[in-house]
mmCIF file of C-alpha atoms in Angstrom:
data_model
loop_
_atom_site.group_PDB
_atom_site.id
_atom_site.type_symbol
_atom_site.label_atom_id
_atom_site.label_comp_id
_atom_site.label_asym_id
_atom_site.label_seq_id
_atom_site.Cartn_x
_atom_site.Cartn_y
_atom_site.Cartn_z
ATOM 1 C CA UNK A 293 -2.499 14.444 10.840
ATOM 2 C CA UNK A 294 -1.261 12.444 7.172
ATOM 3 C CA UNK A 295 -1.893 14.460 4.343
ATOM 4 C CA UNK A 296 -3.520 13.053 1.765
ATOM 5 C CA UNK A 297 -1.969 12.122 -1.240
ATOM 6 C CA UNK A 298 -3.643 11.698 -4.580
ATOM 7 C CA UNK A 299 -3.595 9.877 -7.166
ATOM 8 C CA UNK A 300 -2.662 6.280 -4.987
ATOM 9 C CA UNK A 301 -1.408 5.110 -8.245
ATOM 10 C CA UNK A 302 -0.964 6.435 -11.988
ATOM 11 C CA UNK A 303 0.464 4.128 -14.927
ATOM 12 C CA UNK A 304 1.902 6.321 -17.839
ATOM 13 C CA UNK A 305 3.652 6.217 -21.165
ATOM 14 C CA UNK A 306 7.357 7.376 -21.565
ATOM 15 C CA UNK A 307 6.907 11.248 -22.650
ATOM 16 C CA UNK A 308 3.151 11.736 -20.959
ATOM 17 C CA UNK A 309 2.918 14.112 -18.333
ATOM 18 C CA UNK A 310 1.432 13.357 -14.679
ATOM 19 C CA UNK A 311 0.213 15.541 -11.753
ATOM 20 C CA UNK A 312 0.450 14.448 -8.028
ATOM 21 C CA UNK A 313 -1.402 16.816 -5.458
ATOM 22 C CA UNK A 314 -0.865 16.533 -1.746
ATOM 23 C CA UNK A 315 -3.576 18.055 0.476
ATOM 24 C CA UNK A 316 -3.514 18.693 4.207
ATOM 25 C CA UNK A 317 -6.038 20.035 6.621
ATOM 26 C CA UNK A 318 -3.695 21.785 8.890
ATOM 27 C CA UNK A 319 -1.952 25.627 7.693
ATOM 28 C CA UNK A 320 1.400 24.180 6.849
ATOM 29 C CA UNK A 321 4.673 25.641 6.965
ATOM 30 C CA UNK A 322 6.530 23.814 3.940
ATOM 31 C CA UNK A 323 5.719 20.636 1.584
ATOM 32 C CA UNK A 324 8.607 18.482 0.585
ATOM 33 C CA UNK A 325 8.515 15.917 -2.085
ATOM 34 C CA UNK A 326 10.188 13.043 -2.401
ATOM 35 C CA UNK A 327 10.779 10.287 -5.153
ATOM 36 C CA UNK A 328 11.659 6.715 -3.446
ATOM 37 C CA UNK A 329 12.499 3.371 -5.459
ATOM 38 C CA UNK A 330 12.309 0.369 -4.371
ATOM 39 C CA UNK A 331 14.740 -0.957 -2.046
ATOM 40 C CA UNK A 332 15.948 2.974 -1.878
ATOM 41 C CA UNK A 333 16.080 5.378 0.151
ATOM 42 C CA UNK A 334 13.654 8.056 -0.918
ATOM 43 C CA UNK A 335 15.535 11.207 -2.980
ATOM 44 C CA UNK A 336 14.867 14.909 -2.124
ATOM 45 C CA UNK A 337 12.723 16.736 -4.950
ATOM 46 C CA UNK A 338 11.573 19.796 -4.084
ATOM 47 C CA UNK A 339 11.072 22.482 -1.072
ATOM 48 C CA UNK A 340 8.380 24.246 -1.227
ATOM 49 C CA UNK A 341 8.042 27.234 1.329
ATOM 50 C CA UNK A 342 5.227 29.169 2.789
ATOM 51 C CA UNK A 343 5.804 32.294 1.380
ATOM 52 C CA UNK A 344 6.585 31.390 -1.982
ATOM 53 C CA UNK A 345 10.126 30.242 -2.147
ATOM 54 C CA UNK A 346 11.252 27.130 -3.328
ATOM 55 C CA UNK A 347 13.888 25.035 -4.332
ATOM 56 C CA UNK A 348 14.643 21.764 -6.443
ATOM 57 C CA UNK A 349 15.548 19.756 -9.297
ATOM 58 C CA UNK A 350 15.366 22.037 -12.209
ATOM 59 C CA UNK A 351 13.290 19.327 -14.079
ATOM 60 C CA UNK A 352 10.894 19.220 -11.621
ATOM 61 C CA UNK A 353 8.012 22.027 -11.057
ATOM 62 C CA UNK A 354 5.491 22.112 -8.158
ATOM 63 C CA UNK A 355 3.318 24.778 -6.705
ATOM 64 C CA UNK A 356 2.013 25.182 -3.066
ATOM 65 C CA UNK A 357 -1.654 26.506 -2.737
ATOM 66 C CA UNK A 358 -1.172 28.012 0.927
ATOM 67 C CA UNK A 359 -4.622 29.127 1.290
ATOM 68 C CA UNK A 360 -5.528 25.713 0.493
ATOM 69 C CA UNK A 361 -3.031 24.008 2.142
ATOM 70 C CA UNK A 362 -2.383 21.899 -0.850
ATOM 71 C CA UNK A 363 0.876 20.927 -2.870
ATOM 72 C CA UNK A 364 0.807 19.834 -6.725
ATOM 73 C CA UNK A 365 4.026 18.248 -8.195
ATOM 74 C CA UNK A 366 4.322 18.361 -11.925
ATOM 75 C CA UNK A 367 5.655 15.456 -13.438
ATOM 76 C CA UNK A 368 6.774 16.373 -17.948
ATOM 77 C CA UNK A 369 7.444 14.238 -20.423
ATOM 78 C CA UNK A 370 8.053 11.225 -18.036
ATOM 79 C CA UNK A 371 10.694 9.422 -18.487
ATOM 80 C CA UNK A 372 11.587 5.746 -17.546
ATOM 81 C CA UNK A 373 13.804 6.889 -14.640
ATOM 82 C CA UNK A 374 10.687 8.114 -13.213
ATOM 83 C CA UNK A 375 9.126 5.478 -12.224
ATOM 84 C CA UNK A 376 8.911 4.846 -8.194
ATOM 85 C CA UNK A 377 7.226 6.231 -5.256
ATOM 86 C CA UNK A 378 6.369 9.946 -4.598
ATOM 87 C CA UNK A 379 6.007 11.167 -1.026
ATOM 88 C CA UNK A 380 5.010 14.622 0.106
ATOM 89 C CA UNK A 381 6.092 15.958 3.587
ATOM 90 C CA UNK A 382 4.714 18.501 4.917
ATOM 91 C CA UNK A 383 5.329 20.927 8.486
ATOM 92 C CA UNK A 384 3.356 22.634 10.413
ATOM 93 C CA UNK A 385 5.986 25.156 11.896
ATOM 94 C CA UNK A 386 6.275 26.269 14.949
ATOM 95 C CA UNK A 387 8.598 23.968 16.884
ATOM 96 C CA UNK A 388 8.215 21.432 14.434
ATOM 97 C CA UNK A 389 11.868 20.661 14.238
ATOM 98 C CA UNK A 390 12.602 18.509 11.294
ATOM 99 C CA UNK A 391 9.920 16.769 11.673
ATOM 100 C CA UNK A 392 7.958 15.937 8.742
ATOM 101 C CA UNK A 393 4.604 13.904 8.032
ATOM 102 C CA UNK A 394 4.164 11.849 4.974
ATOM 103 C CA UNK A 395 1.396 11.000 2.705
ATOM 104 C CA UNK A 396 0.367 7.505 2.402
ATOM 105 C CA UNK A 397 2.720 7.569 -1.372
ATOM 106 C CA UNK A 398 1.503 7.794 -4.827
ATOM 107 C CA UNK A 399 3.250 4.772 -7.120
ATOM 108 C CA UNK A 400 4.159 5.865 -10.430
ATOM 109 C CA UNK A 401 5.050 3.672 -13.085
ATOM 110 C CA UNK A 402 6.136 4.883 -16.833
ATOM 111 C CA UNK A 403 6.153 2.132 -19.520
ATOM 112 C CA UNK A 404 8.403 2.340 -22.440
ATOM 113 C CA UNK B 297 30.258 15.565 -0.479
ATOM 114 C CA UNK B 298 29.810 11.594 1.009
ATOM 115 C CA UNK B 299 26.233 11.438 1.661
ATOM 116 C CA UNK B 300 24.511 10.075 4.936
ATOM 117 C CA UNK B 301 25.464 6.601 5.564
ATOM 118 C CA UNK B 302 23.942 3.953 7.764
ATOM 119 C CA UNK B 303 25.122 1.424 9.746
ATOM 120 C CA UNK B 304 24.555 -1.370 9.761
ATOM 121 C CA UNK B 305 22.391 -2.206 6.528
ATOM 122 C CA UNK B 306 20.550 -5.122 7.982
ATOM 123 C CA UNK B 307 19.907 -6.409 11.456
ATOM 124 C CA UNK B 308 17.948 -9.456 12.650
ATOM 125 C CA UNK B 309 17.496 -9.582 16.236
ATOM 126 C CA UNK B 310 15.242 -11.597 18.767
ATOM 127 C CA UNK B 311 12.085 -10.368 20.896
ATOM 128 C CA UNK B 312 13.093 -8.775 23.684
ATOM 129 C CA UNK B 313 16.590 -7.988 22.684
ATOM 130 C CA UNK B 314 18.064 -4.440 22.424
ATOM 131 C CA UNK B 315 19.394 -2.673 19.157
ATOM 132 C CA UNK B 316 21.651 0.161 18.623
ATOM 133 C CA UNK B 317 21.544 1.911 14.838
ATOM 134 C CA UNK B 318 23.887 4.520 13.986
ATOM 135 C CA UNK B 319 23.643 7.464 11.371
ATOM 136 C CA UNK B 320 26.590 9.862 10.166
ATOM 137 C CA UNK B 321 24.962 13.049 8.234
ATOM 138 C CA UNK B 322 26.769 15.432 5.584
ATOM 139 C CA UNK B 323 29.359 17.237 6.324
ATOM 140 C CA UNK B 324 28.031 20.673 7.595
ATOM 141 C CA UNK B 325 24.548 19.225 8.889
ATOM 142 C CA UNK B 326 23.641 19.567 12.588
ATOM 143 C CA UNK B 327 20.119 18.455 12.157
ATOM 144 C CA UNK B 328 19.408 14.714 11.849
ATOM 145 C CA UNK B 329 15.874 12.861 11.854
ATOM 146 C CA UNK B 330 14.963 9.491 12.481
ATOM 147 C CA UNK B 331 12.383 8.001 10.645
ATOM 148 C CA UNK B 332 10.547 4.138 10.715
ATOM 149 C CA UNK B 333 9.046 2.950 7.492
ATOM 150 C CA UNK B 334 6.898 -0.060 7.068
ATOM 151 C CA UNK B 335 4.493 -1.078 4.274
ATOM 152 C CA UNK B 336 1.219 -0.614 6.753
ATOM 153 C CA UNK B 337 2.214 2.628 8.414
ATOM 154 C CA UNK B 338 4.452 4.236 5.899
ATOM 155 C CA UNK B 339 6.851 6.653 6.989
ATOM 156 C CA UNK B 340 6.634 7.892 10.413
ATOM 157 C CA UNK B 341 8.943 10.479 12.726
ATOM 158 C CA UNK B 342 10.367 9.131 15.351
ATOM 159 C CA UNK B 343 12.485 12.233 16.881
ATOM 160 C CA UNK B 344 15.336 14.786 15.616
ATOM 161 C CA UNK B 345 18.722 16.238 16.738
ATOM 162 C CA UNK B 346 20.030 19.672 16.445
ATOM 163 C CA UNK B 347 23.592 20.184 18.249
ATOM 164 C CA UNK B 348 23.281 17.318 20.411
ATOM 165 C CA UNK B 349 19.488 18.095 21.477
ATOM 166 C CA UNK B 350 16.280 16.270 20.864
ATOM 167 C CA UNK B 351 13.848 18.869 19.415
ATOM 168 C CA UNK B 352 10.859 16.812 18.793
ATOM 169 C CA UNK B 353 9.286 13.749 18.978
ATOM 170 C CA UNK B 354 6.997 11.462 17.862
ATOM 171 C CA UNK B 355 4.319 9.143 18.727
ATOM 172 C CA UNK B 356 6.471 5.844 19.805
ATOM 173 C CA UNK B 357 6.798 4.578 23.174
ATOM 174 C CA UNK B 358 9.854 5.454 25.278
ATOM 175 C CA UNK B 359 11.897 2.078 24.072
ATOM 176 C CA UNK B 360 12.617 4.082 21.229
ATOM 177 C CA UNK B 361 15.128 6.401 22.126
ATOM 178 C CA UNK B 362 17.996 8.203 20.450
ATOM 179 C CA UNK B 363 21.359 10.591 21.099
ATOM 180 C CA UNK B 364 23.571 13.069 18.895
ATOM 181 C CA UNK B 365 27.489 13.534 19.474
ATOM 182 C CA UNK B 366 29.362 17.074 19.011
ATOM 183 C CA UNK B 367 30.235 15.529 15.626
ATOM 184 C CA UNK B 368 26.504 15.316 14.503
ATOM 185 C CA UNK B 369 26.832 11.499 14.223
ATOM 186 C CA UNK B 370 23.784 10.112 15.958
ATOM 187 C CA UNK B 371 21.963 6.932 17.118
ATOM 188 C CA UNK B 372 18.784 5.732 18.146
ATOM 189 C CA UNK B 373 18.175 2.333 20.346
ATOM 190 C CA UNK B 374 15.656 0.351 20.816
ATOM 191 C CA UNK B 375 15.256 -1.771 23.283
ATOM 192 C CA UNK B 376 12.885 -4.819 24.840
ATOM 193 C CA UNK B 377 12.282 -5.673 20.970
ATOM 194 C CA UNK B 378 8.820 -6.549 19.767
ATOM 195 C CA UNK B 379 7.504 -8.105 16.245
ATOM 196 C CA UNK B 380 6.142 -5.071 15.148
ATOM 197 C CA UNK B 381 9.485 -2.726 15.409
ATOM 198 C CA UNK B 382 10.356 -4.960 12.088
ATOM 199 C CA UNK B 383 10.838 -1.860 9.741
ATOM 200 C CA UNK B 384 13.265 0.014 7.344
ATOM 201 C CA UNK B 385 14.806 2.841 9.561
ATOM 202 C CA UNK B 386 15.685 6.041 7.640
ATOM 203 C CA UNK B 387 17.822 8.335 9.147
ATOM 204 C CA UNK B 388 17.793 12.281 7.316
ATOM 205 C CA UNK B 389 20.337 14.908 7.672
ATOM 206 C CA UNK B 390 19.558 18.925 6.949
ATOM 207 C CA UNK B 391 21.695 22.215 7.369
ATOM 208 C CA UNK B 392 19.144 23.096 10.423
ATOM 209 C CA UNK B 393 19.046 26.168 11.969
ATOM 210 C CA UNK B 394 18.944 27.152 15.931
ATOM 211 C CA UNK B 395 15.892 28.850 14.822
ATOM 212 C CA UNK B 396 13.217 27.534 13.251
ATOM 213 C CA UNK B 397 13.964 27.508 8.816
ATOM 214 C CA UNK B 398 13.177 24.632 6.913
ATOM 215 C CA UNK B 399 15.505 22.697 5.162
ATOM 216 C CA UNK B 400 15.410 19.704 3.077
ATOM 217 C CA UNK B 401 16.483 16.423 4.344
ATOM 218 C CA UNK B 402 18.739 14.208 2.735
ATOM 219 C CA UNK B 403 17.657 10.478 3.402
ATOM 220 C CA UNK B 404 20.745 7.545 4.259
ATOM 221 C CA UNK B 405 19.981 4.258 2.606
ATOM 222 C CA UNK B 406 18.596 2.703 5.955
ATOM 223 C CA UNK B 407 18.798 -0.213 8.002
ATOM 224 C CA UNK B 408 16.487 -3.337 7.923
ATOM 225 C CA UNK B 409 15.386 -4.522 10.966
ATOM 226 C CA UNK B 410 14.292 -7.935 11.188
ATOM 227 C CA UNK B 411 12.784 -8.527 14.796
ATOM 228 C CA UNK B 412 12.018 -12.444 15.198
#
């Protein structure tokens, strides 16, 4: 089953910050995130582990909530560059071999 | 390292034809995944590859079908095209693991398929 992504869409100012949360209703495994522009293919994020490890951009934080199955990706002082489509991923596990299920995308656009 | 490149970037093809798309991970990755993306479905698996093996699959019907070579380079065909199988297809590559680890996938720039 999609997880649910959430916000659909923010709009913010060059330096604000934003928060993106991705929510599933199955125990997952991992939650990836994923920044995709238009006309791009999407760019690798963040890893986020069941278990507690993770790995990323350094400029980019996010937390995983496994009792809640939920994912939060912190966006700081946004910058221009920002601007595009976040995805999360998640798996299940198991002998779910690479295969990952997206959220419907949150667009985020940063304004000088 | 060269990243994952696609080939070829854009493809328009007739109903009913057959199509052949073809994905070359990083160096060192034995894992590949194919993904479709369209603006109404978003982006859905379609299978993955680990050392020349299909581990999983996804919900598409068997004209979508796929194949990994010792070198990791892989490729997915479609075939008896319809309308609908118009869609950006993603290929990803990832370390993988004979086990089951997760690793992050690394996304190739795609290729646009225009079914007419």
């Amino acid at each position: 089953q999609q997880p649910v992504q959430s916000p659909q869409a923010v709009i913010l100012r060059e330096g604000e910050d934003a928060v993106i949360n991705c929510s599933s209703s199955k125990a997952l495994y991992s939650v990836h995130w994923y920044r995709q522009k238009h006309g791009e293919a999407p760019i690798f994020l963040m890893i986020l582990l069941k278990g507690g490890e993770q790995k990323g951009h350094d400029k980019i934080s996010a937390s995983f909530n496994e009792k809640k199955q939920q994912s939060s990706l912190y966006l700081t002082a946004s910058q221009l560059s920002y601007s595009g489509t976040y995805f999360c991923g998640t798996e299940i596990g198991g002998t779910s071999y690479g295969k990952l299920t997206f959220g419907q995308g949150t667009i985020l656009t940063v304004h000088p | 390292k060269a990243g994952v490149t696609q080939t070829p970037r854009y493809l328009i093809k007739t109903r009913g034809q057959q199509v052949t798309l073809s994905c070359s991970p990083i160096s060192g990755h034995r894992s590949v995944s194919w993904y479709q993306q369209t603006p109404g479905q978003g982006l859905q698996f379609l299978f993955e590859y680990f050392s020349e093996t299909q581990r999983n699959k996804g919900n598409f019907p068997g004209r979508f079908s796929g194949r990994q070579f010792s070198n990791s380079r892989s490729e997915m065909n479609v075939s008896t095209l319809e309308l609908g199988d118009s869609a950006l297809y993603l290929c990803a590559s990832s370390f993988g693991d004979e086990g089951y680890l997760s690793y992050e996938q690394y996304f190739g720039p795609g290729t646009r398929l225009t079914v007419t």
